[in-house]
Amino acid sequence: MSKVAIVTGAARGIGAAVARRLASDGFAVALLDLQDAGVKEGAAAITADGGKAIGLVVDVSDTEQVEAAVAKVAEELGPPVVLVNNAGITRDNLLFKMTDGDWDSVIGVHLRGSFLMSRAAQKYMTQQKWGRIVNLSSTSALGNRGQANYSAAKAGLQGFTKTLAIELGKFGVTVNAIAPGFIATEMTAATAERLGVSFEDFKAGAATQIPVGRVGEPEDIAHLVSFFASEGSGFVSGQVVYAAGGPQD
Ligand code: NAP
């Protein structure tokens, strides 16, 4: 079986940490993102550490780009058997101020992007009779003020996960979702900036509400992805794991 993984949104944040972790787990990793510099740097760092990686520029919401990128991964690294649908954006606004563009772009990247990537990658996984798809949901799936678009996308990803788990199970492919709480990345830093608070104060305030007393780090999520991508996780499928430092309602 080929040990090839694709991580979307891998130029920074959670995706970059997941790519590094899968590389250290022995996967050849394709880092996909909108920015050339980020994926090339990430791939070069993995290669410098003795791993195998390539960086590809792709907009996950574009069918042709997705099809071409997944085919290129298969050609350069071998058939992909792990896919981490991590690329994401926020366009927060209260409903009455949310534009058509805010809605369409968020649904487009998270939901359409995960659909296009999964459809393109499943071909290789079902041929190999082994595969792992991991989708990044969020605690916002349970509802979050100012995130009607994002929470709908993240809740949608949970239904998508369960349906793919049902369809692909007989081919040895598991599909699971991780729903992180507060993770310190540029995404949460941008939220702090929008709210007019320093990122340090924002993180400290969030930590007081989290049972384990700290915010999450990208590596916390990478650790869980590593489990879902492992050989031994084959009987766990269609699950949503909240990684939020405490229970969620
Ligand atoms: P991040 O730092 O903003 O990184 C997201 C990456 O995705 C960026 O490099 C971004 O590229 C890329 N991206 C955006 N649109 C794309 C597209 N159409 N095609 C390809 N790549 C695209 O975010 P993060 O915090 O690491 O979040 C990663 C995932 O975890 C997201 O799905 C997010 O919703 C989810 N999540 C995060 C948190 C959190 O607290 N951070 C909590 C729950 C869930 P550009 O920079 O060029 O836009």
PDB file of C-alpha atoms and ligand atoms in Angstrom:
ATOM      1  CA  MET A   1       0.000   0.000   0.000  1.00  0.00           C
ATOM      2  CA  SER A   2       1.222   3.493  -0.845  1.00  0.00           C
ATOM      3  CA  LYS A   3       1.791   5.807   2.109  1.00  0.00           C
ATOM      4  CA  VAL A   4       0.728   9.080   0.532  1.00  0.00           C
ATOM      5  CA  ALA A   5      -1.269  11.824   2.225  1.00  0.00           C
ATOM      6  CA  ILE A   6      -2.848  15.049   1.001  1.00  0.00           C
ATOM      7  CA  VAL A   7      -3.434  17.957   3.373  1.00  0.00           C
ATOM      8  CA  THR A   8      -5.385  20.989   2.162  1.00  0.00           C
ATOM      9  CA  GLY A   9      -4.829  24.459   3.609  1.00  0.00           C
ATOM     10  CA  ALA A  10      -1.358  23.243   4.558  1.00  0.00           C
ATOM     11  CA  ALA A  11       0.545  26.516   4.170  1.00  0.00           C
ATOM     12  CA  ARG A  12       0.100  27.413   7.829  1.00  0.00           C
ATOM     13  CA  GLY A  13      -1.781  26.781  11.046  1.00  0.00           C
ATOM     14  CA  ILE A  14      -3.422  23.420  11.661  1.00  0.00           C
ATOM     15  CA  GLY A  15      -2.780  22.164   8.106  1.00  0.00           C
ATOM     16  CA  ALA A  16       0.966  22.838   8.331  1.00  0.00           C
ATOM     17  CA  ALA A  17       1.181  20.996  11.681  1.00  0.00           C
ATOM     18  CA  VAL A  18      -0.817  18.065  10.261  1.00  0.00           C
ATOM     19  CA  ALA A  19       1.498  17.842   7.234  1.00  0.00           C
ATOM     20  CA  ARG A  20       4.589  17.776   9.489  1.00  0.00           C
ATOM     21  CA  ARG A  21       3.042  15.140  11.737  1.00  0.00           C
ATOM     22  CA  LEU A  22       1.980  12.843   8.884  1.00  0.00           C
ATOM     23  CA  ALA A  23       5.472  13.170   7.388  1.00  0.00           C
ATOM     24  CA  SER A  24       7.003  12.104  10.703  1.00  0.00           C
ATOM     25  CA  ASP A  25       4.533   9.188  10.736  1.00  0.00           C
ATOM     26  CA  GLY A  26       6.127   8.040   7.470  1.00  0.00           C
ATOM     27  CA  PHE A  27       3.728   9.451   4.871  1.00  0.00           C
ATOM     28  CA  ALA A  28       4.867  11.223   1.728  1.00  0.00           C
ATOM     29  CA  VAL A  29       2.808  14.399   1.976  1.00  0.00           C
ATOM     30  CA  ALA A  30       1.291  16.731  -0.610  1.00  0.00           C
ATOM     31  CA  LEU A  31       0.684  20.186   0.838  1.00  0.00           C
ATOM     32  CA  LEU A  32      -2.106  22.022  -1.002  1.00  0.00           C
ATOM     33  CA  ASP A  33      -2.977  25.685  -0.529  1.00  0.00           C
ATOM     34  CA  LEU A  34      -3.717  28.916  -2.352  1.00  0.00           C
ATOM     35  CA  GLN A  35      -0.246  30.380  -1.733  1.00  0.00           C
ATOM     36  CA  ASP A  36       2.793  28.995  -3.505  1.00  0.00           C
ATOM     37  CA  ALA A  37       5.340  30.262  -0.965  1.00  0.00           C
ATOM     38  CA  GLY A  38       3.675  28.615   2.037  1.00  0.00           C
ATOM     39  CA  VAL A  39       3.361  25.142   0.553  1.00  0.00           C
ATOM     40  CA  LYS A  40       6.831  25.221  -0.992  1.00  0.00           C
ATOM     41  CA  GLU A  41       8.397  26.267   2.336  1.00  0.00           C
ATOM     42  CA  GLY A  42       6.409  23.621   4.222  1.00  0.00           C
ATOM     43  CA  ALA A  43       7.419  20.908   1.769  1.00  0.00           C
ATOM     44  CA  ALA A  44      11.071  22.028   1.845  1.00  0.00           C
ATOM     45  CA  ALA A  45      11.116  21.897   5.674  1.00  0.00           C
ATOM     46  CA  ILE A  46       9.727  18.345   5.641  1.00  0.00           C
ATOM     47  CA  THR A  47      12.274  17.299   3.014  1.00  0.00           C
ATOM     48  CA  ALA A  48      15.100  18.890   5.050  1.00  0.00           C
ATOM     49  CA  ASP A  49      13.999  16.744   8.009  1.00  0.00           C
ATOM     50  CA  GLY A  50      14.349  13.598   5.884  1.00  0.00           C
ATOM     51  CA  GLY A  51      10.711  13.283   4.811  1.00  0.00           C
ATOM     52  CA  LYS A  52       9.120  13.366   1.363  1.00  0.00           C
ATOM     53  CA  ALA A  53       6.793  16.204   0.399  1.00  0.00           C
ATOM     54  CA  ILE A  54       5.576  18.372  -2.454  1.00  0.00           C
ATOM     55  CA  GLY A  55       3.687  21.662  -2.432  1.00  0.00           C
ATOM     56  CA  LEU A  56       0.887  22.397  -4.904  1.00  0.00           C
ATOM     57  CA  VAL A  57      -1.140  25.537  -5.464  1.00  0.00           C
ATOM     58  CA  VAL A  58      -4.840  24.741  -5.680  1.00  0.00           C
ATOM     59  CA  ASP A  59      -8.148  26.372  -4.853  1.00  0.00           C
ATOM     60  CA  VAL A  60     -10.107  23.487  -3.328  1.00  0.00           C
ATOM     61  CA  SER A  61     -13.416  24.982  -4.477  1.00  0.00           C
ATOM     62  CA  ASP A  62     -12.420  24.706  -8.168  1.00  0.00           C
ATOM     63  CA  THR A  63     -13.234  21.361  -9.792  1.00  0.00           C
ATOM     64  CA  GLU A  64     -10.568  21.454 -12.500  1.00  0.00           C
ATOM     65  CA  GLN A  65      -7.801  22.554 -10.158  1.00  0.00           C
ATOM     66  CA  VAL A  66      -8.737  19.837  -7.667  1.00  0.00           C
ATOM     67  CA  GLU A  67      -8.845  17.074 -10.297  1.00  0.00           C
ATOM     68  CA  ALA A  68      -5.490  18.191 -11.725  1.00  0.00           C
ATOM     69  CA  ALA A  69      -3.836  18.474  -8.293  1.00  0.00           C
ATOM     70  CA  VAL A  70      -4.953  15.052  -7.061  1.00  0.00           C
ATOM     71  CA  ALA A  71      -3.805  13.458 -10.344  1.00  0.00           C
ATOM     72  CA  LYS A  72      -0.431  15.207  -9.949  1.00  0.00           C
ATOM     73  CA  VAL A  73      -0.052  13.871  -6.412  1.00  0.00           C
ATOM     74  CA  ALA A  74      -0.719  10.327  -7.678  1.00  0.00           C
ATOM     75  CA  GLU A  75       1.837  10.820 -10.453  1.00  0.00           C
ATOM     76  CA  GLU A  76       4.584  12.349  -8.295  1.00  0.00           C
ATOM     77  CA  LEU A  77       4.154  10.574  -4.942  1.00  0.00           C
ATOM     78  CA  GLY A  78       1.874   7.611  -5.673  1.00  0.00           C
ATOM     79  CA  PRO A  79      -1.847   7.012  -5.074  1.00  0.00           C
ATOM     80  CA  PRO A  80      -3.109   9.125  -2.159  1.00  0.00           C
ATOM     81  CA  VAL A  81      -4.674   7.079   0.659  1.00  0.00           C
ATOM     82  CA  VAL A  82      -5.030   9.801   3.294  1.00  0.00           C
ATOM     83  CA  LEU A  83      -6.909  13.053   2.717  1.00  0.00           C
ATOM     84  CA  VAL A  84      -7.226  15.782   5.326  1.00  0.00           C
ATOM     85  CA  ASN A  85      -9.847  18.366   4.319  1.00  0.00           C
ATOM     86  CA  ASN A  86      -8.517  21.273   6.353  1.00  0.00           C
ATOM     87  CA  ALA A  87      -8.610  24.350   4.069  1.00  0.00           C
ATOM     88  CA  GLY A  88     -10.863  26.969   5.548  1.00  0.00           C
ATOM     89  CA  ILE A  89     -11.875  30.600   5.711  1.00  0.00           C
ATOM     90  CA  THR A  90     -14.149  32.726   7.863  1.00  0.00           C
ATOM     91  CA  ARG A  91     -16.342  35.603   6.693  1.00  0.00           C
ATOM     92  CA  ASP A  92     -18.095  36.407   9.971  1.00  0.00           C
ATOM     93  CA  ASN A  93     -21.086  38.709  10.160  1.00  0.00           C
ATOM     94  CA  LEU A  94     -24.450  38.839  11.851  1.00  0.00           C
ATOM     95  CA  LEU A  95     -27.148  37.409   9.598  1.00  0.00           C
ATOM     96  CA  PHE A  96     -28.668  40.772   8.671  1.00  0.00           C
ATOM     97  CA  LYS A  97     -25.281  42.014   7.466  1.00  0.00           C
ATOM     98  CA  MET A  98     -24.049  38.785   5.871  1.00  0.00           C
ATOM     99  CA  THR A  99     -23.603  39.153   2.106  1.00  0.00           C
ATOM    100  CA  ASP A 100     -24.221  36.560  -0.594  1.00  0.00           C
ATOM    101  CA  GLY A 101     -20.468  36.533  -1.085  1.00  0.00           C
ATOM    102  CA  ASP A 102     -19.808  35.850   2.636  1.00  0.00           C
ATOM    103  CA  TRP A 103     -22.146  32.870   2.439  1.00  0.00           C
ATOM    104  CA  ASP A 104     -20.993  31.465  -0.897  1.00  0.00           C
ATOM    105  CA  SER A 105     -17.272  31.716  -0.245  1.00  0.00           C
ATOM    106  CA  VAL A 106     -17.425  29.968   3.147  1.00  0.00           C
ATOM    107  CA  ILE A 107     -19.728  27.203   1.914  1.00  0.00           C
ATOM    108  CA  GLY A 108     -17.587  26.952  -1.231  1.00  0.00           C
ATOM    109  CA  VAL A 109     -14.268  26.364   0.521  1.00  0.00           C
ATOM    110  CA  HIS A 110     -15.418  24.119   3.378  1.00  0.00           C
ATOM    111  CA  LEU A 111     -18.271  22.097   1.901  1.00  0.00           C
ATOM    112  CA  ARG A 112     -17.733  22.179  -1.843  1.00  0.00           C
ATOM    113  CA  GLY A 113     -13.967  21.964  -1.325  1.00  0.00           C
ATOM    114  CA  SER A 114     -14.238  18.872   0.878  1.00  0.00           C
ATOM    115  CA  PHE A 115     -16.682  17.312  -1.584  1.00  0.00           C
ATOM    116  CA  LEU A 116     -14.438  17.929  -4.607  1.00  0.00           C
ATOM    117  CA  MET A 117     -11.287  16.741  -2.847  1.00  0.00           C
ATOM    118  CA  SER A 118     -12.954  13.623  -1.452  1.00  0.00           C
ATOM    119  CA  ARG A 119     -14.516  12.698  -4.794  1.00  0.00           C
ATOM    120  CA  ALA A 120     -11.172  13.052  -6.543  1.00  0.00           C
ATOM    121  CA  ALA A 121      -9.206  11.129  -3.895  1.00  0.00           C
ATOM    122  CA  GLN A 122     -11.635   8.271  -3.206  1.00  0.00           C
ATOM    123  CA  LYS A 123     -10.822   6.746  -6.588  1.00  0.00           C
ATOM    124  CA  TYR A 124      -7.282   5.953  -5.412  1.00  0.00           C
ATOM    125  CA  MET A 125      -8.373   4.840  -1.945  1.00  0.00           C
ATOM    126  CA  THR A 126     -11.016   2.410  -3.181  1.00  0.00           C
ATOM    127  CA  GLN A 127      -8.519   0.985  -5.707  1.00  0.00           C
ATOM    128  CA  GLN A 128      -6.030   0.443  -2.873  1.00  0.00           C
ATOM    129  CA  LYS A 129      -8.803  -0.966  -0.635  1.00  0.00           C
ATOM    130  CA  TRP A 130      -7.491   1.309   2.104  1.00  0.00           C
ATOM    131  CA  GLY A 131      -8.061   4.938   2.886  1.00  0.00           C
ATOM    132  CA  ARG A 132      -8.538   7.581   5.541  1.00  0.00           C
ATOM    133  CA  ILE A 133     -10.461  10.826   5.110  1.00  0.00           C
ATOM    134  CA  VAL A 134     -10.407  13.359   7.933  1.00  0.00           C
ATOM    135  CA  ASN A 135     -12.613  16.454   7.747  1.00  0.00           C
ATOM    136  CA  LEU A 136     -12.087  19.565   9.865  1.00  0.00           C
ATOM    137  CA  SER A 137     -15.374  20.564  11.472  1.00  0.00           C
ATOM    138  CA  SER A 138     -15.558  22.951  14.464  1.00  0.00           C
ATOM    139  CA  THR A 139     -17.311  23.540  17.764  1.00  0.00           C
ATOM    140  CA  SER A 140     -19.045  26.315  15.789  1.00  0.00           C
ATOM    141  CA  ALA A 141     -21.134  23.535  14.203  1.00  0.00           C
ATOM    142  CA  LEU A 142     -23.136  23.706  17.440  1.00  0.00           C
ATOM    143  CA  GLY A 143     -23.953  27.370  16.796  1.00  0.00           C
ATOM    144  CA  ASN A 144     -21.874  30.531  17.100  1.00  0.00           C
ATOM    145  CA  ARG A 145     -22.994  34.144  16.932  1.00  0.00           C
ATOM    146  CA  GLY A 146     -21.816  35.848  13.738  1.00  0.00           C
ATOM    147  CA  GLN A 147     -21.011  32.587  11.976  1.00  0.00           C
ATOM    148  CA  ALA A 148     -24.243  31.473  10.250  1.00  0.00           C
ATOM    149  CA  ASN A 149     -22.213  30.574   7.136  1.00  0.00           C
ATOM    150  CA  TYR A 150     -19.313  28.893   8.945  1.00  0.00           C
ATOM    151  CA  SER A 151     -21.463  26.975  11.446  1.00  0.00           C
ATOM    152  CA  ALA A 152     -23.708  25.712   8.618  1.00  0.00           C
ATOM    153  CA  ALA A 153     -20.625  24.544   6.693  1.00  0.00           C
ATOM    154  CA  LYS A 154     -19.073  22.878   9.731  1.00  0.00           C
ATOM    155  CA  ALA A 155     -22.354  21.148  10.681  1.00  0.00           C
ATOM    156  CA  GLY A 156     -22.736  20.120   7.036  1.00  0.00           C
ATOM    157  CA  LEU A 157     -19.301  18.535   7.143  1.00  0.00           C
ATOM    158  CA  GLN A 158     -20.466  16.301   9.981  1.00  0.00           C
ATOM    159  CA  GLY A 159     -23.320  14.895   7.839  1.00  0.00           C
ATOM    160  CA  PHE A 160     -20.940  14.607   4.896  1.00  0.00           C
ATOM    161  CA  THR A 161     -18.507  12.649   7.091  1.00  0.00           C
ATOM    162  CA  LYS A 162     -21.137  10.158   8.250  1.00  0.00           C
ATOM    163  CA  THR A 163     -22.459   9.596   4.722  1.00  0.00           C
ATOM    164  CA  LEU A 164     -19.012   8.988   3.251  1.00  0.00           C
ATOM    165  CA  ALA A 165     -18.271   6.600   6.125  1.00  0.00           C
ATOM    166  CA  ILE A 166     -21.363   4.571   5.151  1.00  0.00           C
ATOM    167  CA  GLU A 167     -20.539   4.589   1.419  1.00  0.00           C
ATOM    168  CA  LEU A 168     -16.796   3.939   1.609  1.00  0.00           C
ATOM    169  CA  GLY A 169     -16.525   1.545   4.554  1.00  0.00           C
ATOM    170  CA  LYS A 170     -16.674  -1.582   2.419  1.00  0.00           C
ATOM    171  CA  PHE A 171     -13.595  -0.396   0.530  1.00  0.00           C
ATOM    172  CA  GLY A 172     -11.513  -0.166   3.713  1.00  0.00           C
ATOM    173  CA  VAL A 173     -11.875   3.602   3.810  1.00  0.00           C
ATOM    174  CA  THR A 174     -12.738   5.323   7.100  1.00  0.00           C
ATOM    175  CA  VAL A 175     -14.069   8.868   7.269  1.00  0.00           C
ATOM    176  CA  ASN A 176     -14.024  10.908  10.458  1.00  0.00           C
ATOM    177  CA  ALA A 177     -14.293  14.525  11.516  1.00  0.00           C
ATOM    178  CA  ILE A 178     -12.421  16.550  14.085  1.00  0.00           C
ATOM    179  CA  ALA A 179     -14.238  19.500  15.614  1.00  0.00           C
ATOM    180  CA  PRO A 180     -11.653  21.757  17.257  1.00  0.00           C
ATOM    181  CA  GLY A 181     -12.426  24.434  19.788  1.00  0.00           C
ATOM    182  CA  PHE A 182     -10.095  27.431  20.106  1.00  0.00           C
ATOM    183  CA  ILE A 183      -6.779  26.710  18.348  1.00  0.00           C
ATOM    184  CA  ALA A 184      -4.082  29.398  18.259  1.00  0.00           C
ATOM    185  CA  THR A 185      -3.577  30.132  14.547  1.00  0.00           C
ATOM    186  CA  GLU A 186      -3.835  33.087  12.186  1.00  0.00           C
ATOM    187  CA  MET A 187      -7.571  32.368  11.931  1.00  0.00           C
ATOM    188  CA  THR A 188      -8.147  33.051  15.649  1.00  0.00           C
ATOM    189  CA  ALA A 189      -5.579  35.894  15.585  1.00  0.00           C
ATOM    190  CA  ALA A 190      -7.682  37.539  12.863  1.00  0.00           C
ATOM    191  CA  THR A 191     -10.796  37.198  15.042  1.00  0.00           C
ATOM    192  CA  ALA A 192      -8.973  38.936  17.929  1.00  0.00           C
ATOM    193  CA  GLU A 193      -7.958  41.749  15.605  1.00  0.00           C
ATOM    194  CA  ARG A 194     -11.520  42.154  14.355  1.00  0.00           C
ATOM    195  CA  LEU A 195     -12.738  42.379  17.955  1.00  0.00           C
ATOM    196  CA  GLY A 196     -10.041  44.942  18.775  1.00  0.00           C
ATOM    197  CA  VAL A 197      -8.235  42.870  21.418  1.00  0.00           C
ATOM    198  CA  SER A 198      -4.633  41.708  21.491  1.00  0.00           C
ATOM    199  CA  PHE A 199      -4.180  38.043  20.577  1.00  0.00           C
ATOM    200  CA  GLU A 200      -2.530  37.372  23.961  1.00  0.00           C
ATOM    201  CA  ASP A 201      -5.529  38.814  25.858  1.00  0.00           C
ATOM    202  CA  PHE A 202      -7.923  36.964  23.542  1.00  0.00           C
ATOM    203  CA  LYS A 203      -6.180  33.630  24.202  1.00  0.00           C
ATOM    204  CA  ALA A 204      -5.968  34.264  27.960  1.00  0.00           C
ATOM    205  CA  GLY A 205      -9.678  35.107  28.085  1.00  0.00           C
ATOM    206  CA  ALA A 206     -10.594  32.002  26.094  1.00  0.00           C
ATOM    207  CA  ALA A 207      -8.416  29.800  28.330  1.00  0.00           C
ATOM    208  CA  THR A 208     -10.452  30.761  31.411  1.00  0.00           C
ATOM    209  CA  GLN A 209     -13.504  29.153  29.752  1.00  0.00           C
ATOM    210  CA  ILE A 210     -11.733  25.927  28.768  1.00  0.00           C
ATOM    211  CA  PRO A 211     -11.678  23.084  31.332  1.00  0.00           C
ATOM    212  CA  VAL A 212      -8.018  22.137  30.663  1.00  0.00           C
ATOM    213  CA  GLY A 213      -7.076  25.783  31.236  1.00  0.00           C
ATOM    214  CA  ARG A 214      -5.394  26.554  27.937  1.00  0.00           C
ATOM    215  CA  VAL A 215      -6.203  27.149  24.297  1.00  0.00           C
ATOM    216  CA  GLY A 216      -5.337  24.464  21.750  1.00  0.00           C
ATOM    217  CA  GLU A 217      -2.261  24.348  19.546  1.00  0.00           C
ATOM    218  CA  PRO A 218      -2.166  23.047  15.951  1.00  0.00           C
ATOM    219  CA  GLU A 219      -0.180  20.025  17.216  1.00  0.00           C
ATOM    220  CA  ASP A 220      -3.166  18.997  19.397  1.00  0.00           C
ATOM    221  CA  ILE A 221      -5.193  18.519  16.223  1.00  0.00           C
ATOM    222  CA  ALA A 222      -2.295  16.944  14.318  1.00  0.00           C
ATOM    223  CA  HIS A 223      -2.079  14.276  17.020  1.00  0.00           C
ATOM    224  CA  LEU A 224      -5.709  13.318  16.477  1.00  0.00           C
ATOM    225  CA  VAL A 225      -5.274  13.274  12.688  1.00  0.00           C
ATOM    226  CA  SER A 226      -2.317  10.953  13.195  1.00  0.00           C
ATOM    227  CA  PHE A 227      -4.596   8.539  15.064  1.00  0.00           C
ATOM    228  CA  PHE A 228      -7.311   8.634  12.392  1.00  0.00           C
ATOM    229  CA  ALA A 229      -4.703   8.113   9.643  1.00  0.00           C
ATOM    230  CA  SER A 230      -3.162   5.127  11.402  1.00  0.00           C
ATOM    231  CA  GLU A 231      -3.581   1.462  10.535  1.00  0.00           C
ATOM    232  CA  GLY A 232      -5.041   0.666  13.951  1.00  0.00           C
ATOM    233  CA  SER A 233      -7.947   3.122  13.687  1.00  0.00           C
ATOM    234  CA  GLY A 234      -9.755   1.034  11.033  1.00  0.00           C
ATOM    235  CA  PHE A 235     -12.807   0.233  13.189  1.00  0.00           C
ATOM    236  CA  VAL A 236     -13.518   3.909  13.970  1.00  0.00           C
ATOM    237  CA  SER A 237     -15.531   5.580  11.226  1.00  0.00           C
ATOM    238  CA  GLY A 238     -18.218   8.218  10.850  1.00  0.00           C
ATOM    239  CA  GLN A 239     -17.232   9.832  14.136  1.00  0.00           C
ATOM    240  CA  VAL A 240     -16.969  13.465  15.120  1.00  0.00           C
ATOM    241  CA  VAL A 241     -14.396  14.070  17.842  1.00  0.00           C
ATOM    242  CA  TYR A 242     -14.545  17.406  19.631  1.00  0.00           C
ATOM    243  CA  ALA A 243     -11.024  18.529  20.500  1.00  0.00           C
ATOM    244  CA  ALA A 244     -11.772  21.533  22.636  1.00  0.00           C
ATOM    245  CA  GLY A 245     -10.158  20.970  26.027  1.00  0.00           C
ATOM    246  CA  GLY A 246     -13.460  19.907  27.532  1.00  0.00           C
ATOM    247  CA  PRO A 247     -16.916  18.542  26.730  1.00  0.00           C
ATOM    248  CA  GLN A 248     -19.224  20.248  24.251  1.00  0.00           C
ATOM    249  CA  ASP A 249     -23.011  20.416  24.393  1.00  0.00           C
TER     250      ASP A 249
HETATM  251  P1  NAP B   1      -5.679  29.274   8.848  1.00  0.00           P
HETATM  252  O1  NAP B   1      -4.477  29.509   9.698  1.00  0.00           O
HETATM  253  O2  NAP B   1      -6.461  30.443   8.383  1.00  0.00           O
HETATM  254  O3  NAP B   1      -5.244  28.352   7.612  1.00  0.00           O
HETATM  255  C1  NAP B   1      -6.165  27.973   6.638  1.00  0.00           C
HETATM  256  C2  NAP B   1      -5.435  27.746   5.346  1.00  0.00           C
HETATM  257  O4  NAP B   1      -6.397  27.348   4.358  1.00  0.00           O
HETATM  258  C3  NAP B   1      -4.759  29.022   4.831  1.00  0.00           C
HETATM  259  O5  NAP B   1      -3.418  28.769   4.477  1.00  0.00           O
HETATM  260  C4  NAP B   1      -5.616  29.393   3.656  1.00  0.00           C
HETATM  261  O6  NAP B   1      -4.929  30.062   2.614  1.00  0.00           O
HETATM  262  C5  NAP B   1      -6.081  28.027   3.160  1.00  0.00           C
HETATM  263  N1  NAP B   1      -7.206  28.154   2.246  1.00  0.00           N
HETATM  264  C6  NAP B   1      -8.264  29.007   2.328  1.00  0.00           C
HETATM  265  N2  NAP B   1      -9.072  28.873   1.265  1.00  0.00           N
HETATM  266  C7  NAP B   1      -8.522  27.913   0.481  1.00  0.00           C
HETATM  267  C8  NAP B   1      -8.887  27.339  -0.760  1.00  0.00           C
HETATM  268  N3  NAP B   1      -9.987  27.739  -1.432  1.00  0.00           N
HETATM  269  N4  NAP B   1      -8.094  26.388  -1.292  1.00  0.00           N
HETATM  270  C9  NAP B   1      -6.968  25.994  -0.652  1.00  0.00           C
HETATM  271  N5  NAP B   1      -6.563  26.493   0.532  1.00  0.00           N
HETATM  272  C10 NAP B   1      -7.331  27.448   1.095  1.00  0.00           C
HETATM  273  O7  NAP B   1      -6.740  28.333   9.609  1.00  0.00           O
HETATM  274  P2  NAP B   1      -6.569  27.245  10.777  1.00  0.00           P
HETATM  275  O8  NAP B   1      -6.912  27.907  12.042  1.00  0.00           O
HETATM  276  O9  NAP B   1      -5.279  26.518  10.630  1.00  0.00           O
HETATM  277  O10 NAP B   1      -7.807  26.296  10.418  1.00  0.00           O
HETATM  278  C11 NAP B   1      -7.677  25.089   9.677  1.00  0.00           C
HETATM  279  C12 NAP B   1      -9.033  24.391   9.663  1.00  0.00           C
HETATM  280  O11 NAP B   1      -9.465  24.155  10.992  1.00  0.00           O
HETATM  281  C13 NAP B   1     -10.139  25.201   8.996  1.00  0.00           C
HETATM  282  O12 NAP B   1     -11.013  24.349   8.307  1.00  0.00           O
HETATM  283  C14 NAP B   1     -10.854  25.822  10.185  1.00  0.00           C
HETATM  284  O13 NAP B   1     -12.176  26.156   9.868  1.00  0.00           O
HETATM  285  C15 NAP B   1     -10.746  24.702  11.191  1.00  0.00           C
HETATM  286  N6  NAP B   1     -10.884  25.138  12.577  1.00  0.00           N
HETATM  287  C16 NAP B   1     -10.007  26.043  13.136  1.00  0.00           C
HETATM  288  C17 NAP B   1     -10.189  26.421  14.460  1.00  0.00           C
HETATM  289  C18 NAP B   1      -9.273  27.422  15.140  1.00  0.00           C
HETATM  290  O14 NAP B   1      -9.561  27.790  16.297  1.00  0.00           O
HETATM  291  N7  NAP B   1      -8.196  27.854  14.533  1.00  0.00           N
HETATM  292  C19 NAP B   1     -11.241  25.908  15.207  1.00  0.00           C
HETATM  293  C20 NAP B   1     -12.102  24.994  14.604  1.00  0.00           C
HETATM  294  C21 NAP B   1     -11.915  24.607  13.293  1.00  0.00           C
HETATM  295  P3  NAP B   1      -4.911  31.679   2.537  1.00  0.00           P
HETATM  296  O15 NAP B   1      -4.105  32.130   3.683  1.00  0.00           O
HETATM  297  O16 NAP B   1      -4.291  31.977   1.244  1.00  0.00           O
HETATM  298  O17 NAP B   1      -6.352  32.113   2.647  1.00  0.00           O
END
